[in-house]
């Protein structure tokens, strides 16, 4: 049986570890105090040195920027949780440069898991597998499983090749807020809490990885993401179970119901027929409206953001977090988003919009 729920006692112990490790002095002898903005660099070797010393580096992947630390160093992992203000019961993802290297930290994958890895790695797919004892409980949130993936981004892969340990790397943003797709996004939100930002340009996909686990041997989608579920189903030859939400003690990263908040109440619409119900000084996030990515309606005093004027789900995925970030920067009274077609990447886009719309 693969699924194991961490007990309250487990979570309390993990939280205590995080507070203990995070309170320790920085391990790095850096020329800048951690309270100053982290430098943005393209120097992969410099990033590797920071990680070897137990520091935190924001790294580019094809999905979103990740906040990376040595996954086998509990002090470094604790800093990740502290920098993001991430709850200790939410597990992290291990990253390595190849399937062979990442499977060293799991038990032997099932035939289905091995098939997915062989066809989808490197790429935006995370697998949840039974872990080896060397993986700290801080990484797995006390579970017997661990989430693992091989990123496709060339900068991330070059960095991983320089290291003799895997990286734990959730998205490089404060917990619950919009994921970053550029180095500057990271600097804006976490620049004073980390050591270095490795710039690899804008993220190609713009959505986090799809996560698949295997409870009772059944391939199950825990998070819809940058690899469409339909592609996985076609590969395996059968429909996948879907279990993408958890209010507490999630089995995999990205399962909590509230996430990606733009900091303003967000309504979800099937179309634009309700636009006249919005108060002035509100925002509308649309799809396939034609024209430009942004326009101002002076008569209604509304701002319109189009994820893809041409109706491309790939472009919409790339633009989603940038648009949510733009909305968050404005002083809007309210916002509304039109759901995109529920197919391919559209399923992951709508998943993010629904979580962004959940209010406290």
Coordinates of C-alpha atoms in Angstrom, one line a residue:
X1 CA 0.0 0.0 0.0
X2 CA 1.6 3.3 -1.1
X3 CA -0.5 5.9 0.6
X4 CA 0.4 6.8 4.1
X5 CA -1.0 9.8 6.1
X6 CA 1.4 11.6 8.4
X7 CA 0.1 11.7 12.0
X8 CA -0.3 14.9 14.0
X9 CA 2.7 13.9 16.0
X10 CA 4.8 13.4 12.8
X11 CA 3.8 16.9 11.6
X12 CA 4.6 18.5 15.0
X13 CA 8.1 16.9 15.0
X14 CA 8.7 18.1 11.4
X15 CA 7.5 21.6 12.3
X16 CA 9.9 21.7 15.3
X17 CA 12.8 20.6 13.0
X18 CA 12.0 23.4 10.6
X19 CA 12.0 26.0 13.3
X20 CA 15.2 24.7 14.8
X21 CA 17.2 24.5 11.5
X22 CA 15.7 27.8 10.1
X23 CA 16.9 29.6 13.3
X24 CA 20.5 28.6 12.8
X25 CA 22.9 31.2 11.3
X26 CA 23.4 31.1 7.5
X27 CA 25.9 28.4 6.4
X28 CA 27.2 30.6 3.7
X29 CA 30.1 33.1 3.9
X30 CA 28.5 35.3 1.3
X31 CA 29.5 38.9 0.6
X32 CA 25.8 40.1 1.1
X33 CA 23.6 39.6 4.1
X34 CA 20.6 37.4 3.4
X35 CA 18.3 40.4 4.1
X36 CA 19.6 42.1 0.9
X37 CA 18.2 41.3 -2.5
X38 CA 19.6 38.1 -3.9
X39 CA 21.9 38.6 -6.9
X40 CA 20.5 37.4 -10.3
X41 CA 23.1 35.5 -12.3
X42 CA 23.6 33.1 -15.2
X43 CA 26.6 31.5 -13.5
X44 CA 25.7 27.9 -13.1
X45 CA 28.9 27.0 -11.3
X46 CA 28.3 29.8 -8.7
X47 CA 24.8 28.4 -8.1
X48 CA 26.3 25.0 -7.5
X49 CA 28.7 26.4 -4.9
X50 CA 25.9 28.1 -3.0
X51 CA 23.9 24.8 -3.0
X52 CA 26.9 22.8 -1.8
X53 CA 27.3 25.2 1.1
X54 CA 23.7 24.7 2.2
X55 CA 22.2 27.8 0.7
X56 CA 19.0 28.4 -1.3
X57 CA 19.0 29.1 -5.1
X58 CA 16.0 29.9 -7.3
X59 CA 16.5 27.9 -10.4
X60 CA 14.7 27.9 -13.8
X61 CA 12.8 24.9 -15.1
X62 CA 10.5 24.5 -18.1
X63 CA 7.5 24.7 -15.8
X64 CA 8.1 27.5 -13.2
X65 CA 11.1 28.7 -11.2
X66 CA 11.9 26.5 -8.2
X67 CA 13.4 27.3 -4.8
X68 CA 16.2 24.8 -4.6
X69 CA 18.2 23.4 -1.7
X70 CA 20.2 20.2 -1.0
X71 CA 17.5 17.6 -0.5
X72 CA 19.7 15.5 1.8
X73 CA 20.6 18.4 4.0
X74 CA 17.9 18.9 6.6
X75 CA 19.0 22.4 7.4
X76 CA 18.8 23.5 3.8
X77 CA 15.3 21.9 3.4
X78 CA 14.1 23.6 6.6
X79 CA 15.2 27.0 5.0
X80 CA 13.0 26.3 2.0
X81 CA 10.0 25.9 4.2
X82 CA 10.9 29.0 6.2
X83 CA 11.6 31.2 3.2
X84 CA 8.2 30.2 1.6
X85 CA 6.3 30.1 4.9
X86 CA 5.2 26.7 3.6
X87 CA 3.3 24.3 6.0
X88 CA 5.4 21.3 7.1
X89 CA 2.7 18.9 6.0
X90 CA 3.1 19.8 2.3
X91 CA 5.8 17.6 0.7
X92 CA 8.5 18.7 -1.7
X93 CA 9.7 17.4 -5.1
X94 CA 13.1 15.9 -5.6
X95 CA 14.9 16.9 -8.8
X96 CA 17.7 15.1 -10.6
X97 CA 19.3 15.1 -14.0
X98 CA 18.3 11.6 -15.1
X99 CA 15.9 8.8 -14.3
X100 CA 18.8 6.6 -13.2
X101 CA 20.0 9.2 -10.7
X102 CA 16.5 10.0 -9.3
X103 CA 15.5 6.4 -8.9
X104 CA 18.4 5.9 -6.5
X105 CA 16.2 7.6 -3.9
X106 CA 13.1 5.5 -4.5
X107 CA 12.2 1.8 -4.5
X108 CA 11.9 0.1 -7.9
X109 CA 9.2 1.8 -9.9
X110 CA 6.2 -0.1 -11.1
X111 CA 5.9 -1.0 -14.8
X112 CA 3.5 2.0 -15.3
X113 CA 5.8 4.4 -13.5
X114 CA 8.8 3.2 -15.4
X115 CA 6.8 3.6 -18.7
X116 CA 5.9 7.1 -17.9
X117 CA 9.4 8.0 -16.8
X118 CA 10.9 6.5 -20.0
X119 CA 8.5 8.5 -22.3
X120 CA 8.0 11.7 -20.4
X121 CA 11.4 12.5 -18.7
X122 CA 13.0 14.9 -19.0
X123 CA 9.8 16.9 -18.9
X124 CA 6.9 18.3 -16.8
X125 CA 6.0 15.1 -15.1
X126 CA 6.4 14.3 -11.4
X127 CA 6.0 10.7 -10.0
X128 CA 5.2 9.9 -6.4
X129 CA 7.0 6.7 -5.5
X130 CA 8.0 4.8 -2.3
X131 CA 11.2 6.5 -0.9
X132 CA 14.5 5.2 0.3
X133 CA 15.4 5.8 3.9
X134 CA 18.1 8.4 2.9
X135 CA 15.3 10.9 1.9
X136 CA 14.6 13.1 5.0
X137 CA 11.1 13.2 6.5
X138 CA 11.3 17.0 6.1
X139 CA 11.2 16.4 2.3
X140 CA 8.4 13.9 2.3
X141 CA 6.3 15.4 5.1
X142 CA 6.6 12.2 7.1
X143 CA 5.2 10.0 4.3
X144 CA 6.7 6.8 3.0
X145 CA 6.5 8.2 -0.5
X146 CA 8.5 11.0 -2.3
X147 CA 7.7 13.1 -5.4
X148 CA 10.5 13.0 -8.0
X149 CA 11.1 14.4 -11.4
X150 CA 13.7 15.1 -14.1
X151 CA 13.4 18.7 -15.4
X152 CA 13.9 19.5 -19.1
X153 CA 15.3 23.0 -18.8
X154 CA 19.0 22.9 -20.0
X155 CA 20.2 25.2 -17.2
X156 CA 18.5 23.1 -14.5
X157 CA 20.0 19.9 -16.0
X158 CA 23.5 21.4 -16.3
X159 CA 23.3 22.5 -12.6
X160 CA 22.1 19.1 -11.5
X161 CA 24.9 17.4 -13.4
X162 CA 27.4 19.4 -11.3
X163 CA 25.9 18.2 -8.0
X164 CA 26.2 14.9 -6.2
X165 CA 22.9 15.3 -4.4
X166 CA 19.3 15.9 -5.6
X167 CA 17.6 19.2 -5.2
X168 CA 14.3 19.8 -3.3
X169 CA 12.6 22.6 -5.2
X170 CA 9.0 23.8 -4.8
X171 CA 7.9 26.8 -6.7
X172 CA 10.0 29.9 -5.7
X173 CA 7.2 32.1 -4.3
X174 CA 5.6 32.7 -0.9
X175 CA 3.2 29.8 -0.1
X176 CA -0.2 30.2 -1.6
X177 CA 0.7 33.0 -4.0
X178 CA 1.3 33.0 -7.8
X179 CA 4.2 30.9 -9.1
X180 CA 7.1 32.7 -10.8
X181 CA 7.9 32.3 -14.5
X182 CA 10.8 34.7 -14.7
X183 CA 13.9 35.5 -12.5
X184 CA 12.4 38.9 -11.8
X185 CA 9.2 37.4 -10.4
X186 CA 11.4 35.5 -7.8
X187 CA 13.3 38.7 -6.9
X188 CA 10.1 40.6 -6.4
X189 CA 8.7 38.1 -3.9
X190 CA 11.6 36.1 -2.3
X191 CA 14.6 38.2 -3.2
X192 CA 15.4 39.1 0.5
X193 CA 15.0 35.5 1.8
X194 CA 17.3 33.5 -0.4
X195 CA 20.9 33.5 -1.5
X196 CA 21.0 33.5 -5.3
X197 CA 18.7 33.6 -8.4
X198 CA 19.8 31.6 -11.4
X199 CA 18.3 33.2 -14.5
X200 CA 17.4 30.9 -17.3
X201 CA 14.9 33.2 -19.1
X202 CA 11.1 32.9 -19.1
X203 CA 9.7 29.5 -18.4
X204 CA 8.6 27.7 -21.6
X205 CA 5.5 26.0 -20.2
X206 CA 4.4 28.3 -17.4
X207 CA 2.5 25.7 -15.3
X208 CA 3.8 23.4 -12.7
X209 CA 4.4 19.7 -13.5
X210 CA 1.7 17.1 -13.7
X211 CA 1.9 14.8 -10.7
X212 CA 1.0 11.1 -10.8
X213 CA 1.0 8.6 -7.9
X214 CA 0.3 4.9 -7.7
X215 CA -1.9 4.2 -4.6
X216 CA -2.7 0.5 -4.5
X217 CA -0.9 0.3 -7.8
X218 CA -3.5 2.5 -9.6
X219 CA -2.0 5.4 -11.7
X220 CA -3.6 8.5 -10.2
X221 CA -3.3 12.2 -11.1
X222 CA -2.6 14.2 -8.0
X223 CA -2.0 17.5 -9.8
X224 CA -2.9 18.6 -13.3
X225 CA -0.1 20.5 -14.9
X226 CA 2.2 21.0 -17.9
X227 CA 1.7 17.6 -19.3
X228 CA -1.9 17.0 -20.4
X229 CA -3.7 14.1 -18.7
X230 CA -4.9 12.9 -22.1
X231 CA -1.3 12.4 -23.2
X232 CA -0.6 10.2 -20.2
X233 CA -3.8 8.2 -20.7
X234 CA -2.9 7.6 -24.4
X235 CA 0.5 6.4 -23.3
X236 CA -0.8 4.0 -20.7
X237 CA -3.8 2.9 -22.8
X238 CA -6.4 3.6 -20.2
X239 CA -8.1 6.5 -18.2
X240 CA -6.3 7.7 -15.1
X241 CA -7.9 8.2 -11.7
X242 CA -8.1 11.9 -10.6
X243 CA -7.5 12.9 -7.0
X244 CA -6.2 16.5 -7.1
X245 CA -7.5 18.1 -3.8
X246 CA -6.7 17.7 -0.2
X247 CA -7.6 20.1 2.7
X248 CA -4.8 18.8 4.9
X249 CA -2.0 16.1 4.9
X250 CA -1.7 16.0 1.1
X251 CA -0.1 13.0 -0.6
X252 CA 1.7 15.1 -3.1
X253 CA 2.7 18.8 -3.6
X254 CA 0.1 21.2 -5.0
X255 CA -3.0 19.4 -3.7
X256 CA -4.2 22.1 -1.2
X257 CA -7.5 23.7 -2.3
X258 CA -6.5 27.3 -1.9
X259 CA -3.4 28.4 -3.9
X260 CA -2.2 30.9 -6.5
X261 CA -4.1 33.8 -4.8
X262 CA -4.0 37.1 -6.8
X263 CA -4.9 39.0 -3.6
X264 CA -8.3 40.1 -4.8
X265 CA -11.7 38.4 -4.8
X266 CA -11.9 36.3 -8.0
X267 CA -15.1 35.1 -9.7
X268 CA -15.2 32.4 -12.3
X269 CA -17.4 32.6 -15.4
X270 CA -18.3 30.4 -18.3
X271 CA -18.4 33.4 -20.6
X272 CA -18.5 37.2 -20.6
X273 CA -22.2 37.7 -20.2
X274 CA -21.9 38.8 -16.6
X275 CA -19.3 41.5 -17.3
X276 CA -21.8 44.3 -16.6
X277 CA -22.2 43.0 -13.0
X278 CA -18.6 43.8 -12.1
X279 CA -18.1 47.0 -10.2
X280 CA -15.8 49.7 -11.7
X281 CA -12.1 49.3 -11.2
X282 CA -12.2 45.6 -11.6
X283 CA -10.3 43.2 -13.9
X284 CA -11.4 40.5 -16.4
X285 CA -9.2 37.6 -17.4
X286 CA -10.4 36.2 -20.7
X287 CA -9.4 33.8 -23.4
X288 CA -9.6 34.0 -27.2
X289 CA -11.2 37.5 -27.2
X290 CA -9.1 38.7 -30.1
X291 CA -7.2 41.9 -30.3
X292 CA -4.4 42.4 -27.8
X293 CA -3.4 40.8 -24.5
X294 CA -4.5 43.9 -22.6
X295 CA -7.1 46.7 -23.1
X296 CA -8.8 49.3 -21.0
X297 CA -12.5 49.8 -21.2
X298 CA -12.9 53.5 -20.1
X299 CA -16.7 53.4 -20.3
X300 CA -16.9 50.6 -17.8
X301 CA -13.7 51.4 -16.0
X302 CA -12.6 47.8 -16.4
X303 CA -9.3 46.2 -17.4
X304 CA -9.3 43.2 -19.8
X305 CA -6.5 40.7 -19.8
X306 CA -6.5 38.0 -22.6
X307 CA -4.5 34.9 -21.9
X308 CA -4.4 34.2 -25.6
X309 CA -6.1 36.4 -28.1
X310 CA -5.8 33.6 -30.7
X311 CA -7.3 31.0 -28.4
X312 CA -4.1 29.0 -27.9
X313 CA -4.1 26.9 -24.7
X314 CA -0.3 26.7 -24.9
X315 CA 0.0 30.5 -24.9
X316 CA -2.6 30.7 -22.2
X317 CA -0.6 28.4 -19.9
X318 CA 2.5 30.5 -20.5
X319 CA 0.7 33.7 -19.7
X320 CA -1.5 32.6 -16.7
X321 CA 0.8 33.3 -13.8
X322 CA 2.1 36.5 -15.4
X323 CA -1.5 37.8 -15.7
X324 CA -2.4 36.8 -12.2
X325 CA 0.7 38.6 -11.0
X326 CA -0.3 41.8 -12.9
X327 CA -3.8 41.6 -11.4
X328 CA -2.2 41.3 -7.9
X329 CA -0.1 44.4 -8.4
X330 CA -3.2 46.6 -9.2
X331 CA -5.7 48.0 -6.7
X332 CA -8.8 46.2 -8.1
X333 CA -12.0 45.9 -6.2
X334 CA -12.7 42.6 -7.8
X335 CA -11.6 40.3 -10.6
X336 CA -13.3 37.7 -12.8
X337 CA -11.8 35.0 -15.0
X338 CA -13.5 33.1 -17.9
X339 CA -12.7 29.4 -17.7
X340 CA -10.9 28.0 -20.8
X341 CA -11.9 24.9 -22.8
X342 CA -11.6 21.8 -20.5
X343 CA -9.2 19.9 -22.6
X344 CA -5.4 19.4 -22.7
X345 CA -3.6 22.1 -20.9
X346 CA -7.0 23.8 -20.3
X347 CA -7.7 21.4 -17.6
X348 CA -4.6 22.5 -15.7
X349 CA -5.3 26.2 -16.4
X350 CA -8.8 25.8 -15.0
X351 CA -7.5 23.9 -12.0
X352 CA -5.2 26.9 -11.1
X353 CA -8.0 29.4 -11.7
X354 CA -10.4 27.5 -9.4
X355 CA -7.8 27.4 -6.6
X356 CA -7.0 31.1 -7.1
X357 CA -10.8 31.8 -6.6
X358 CA -11.0 30.0 -3.3
X359 CA -11.5 32.5 -0.5
X360 CA -10.5 32.1 3.2

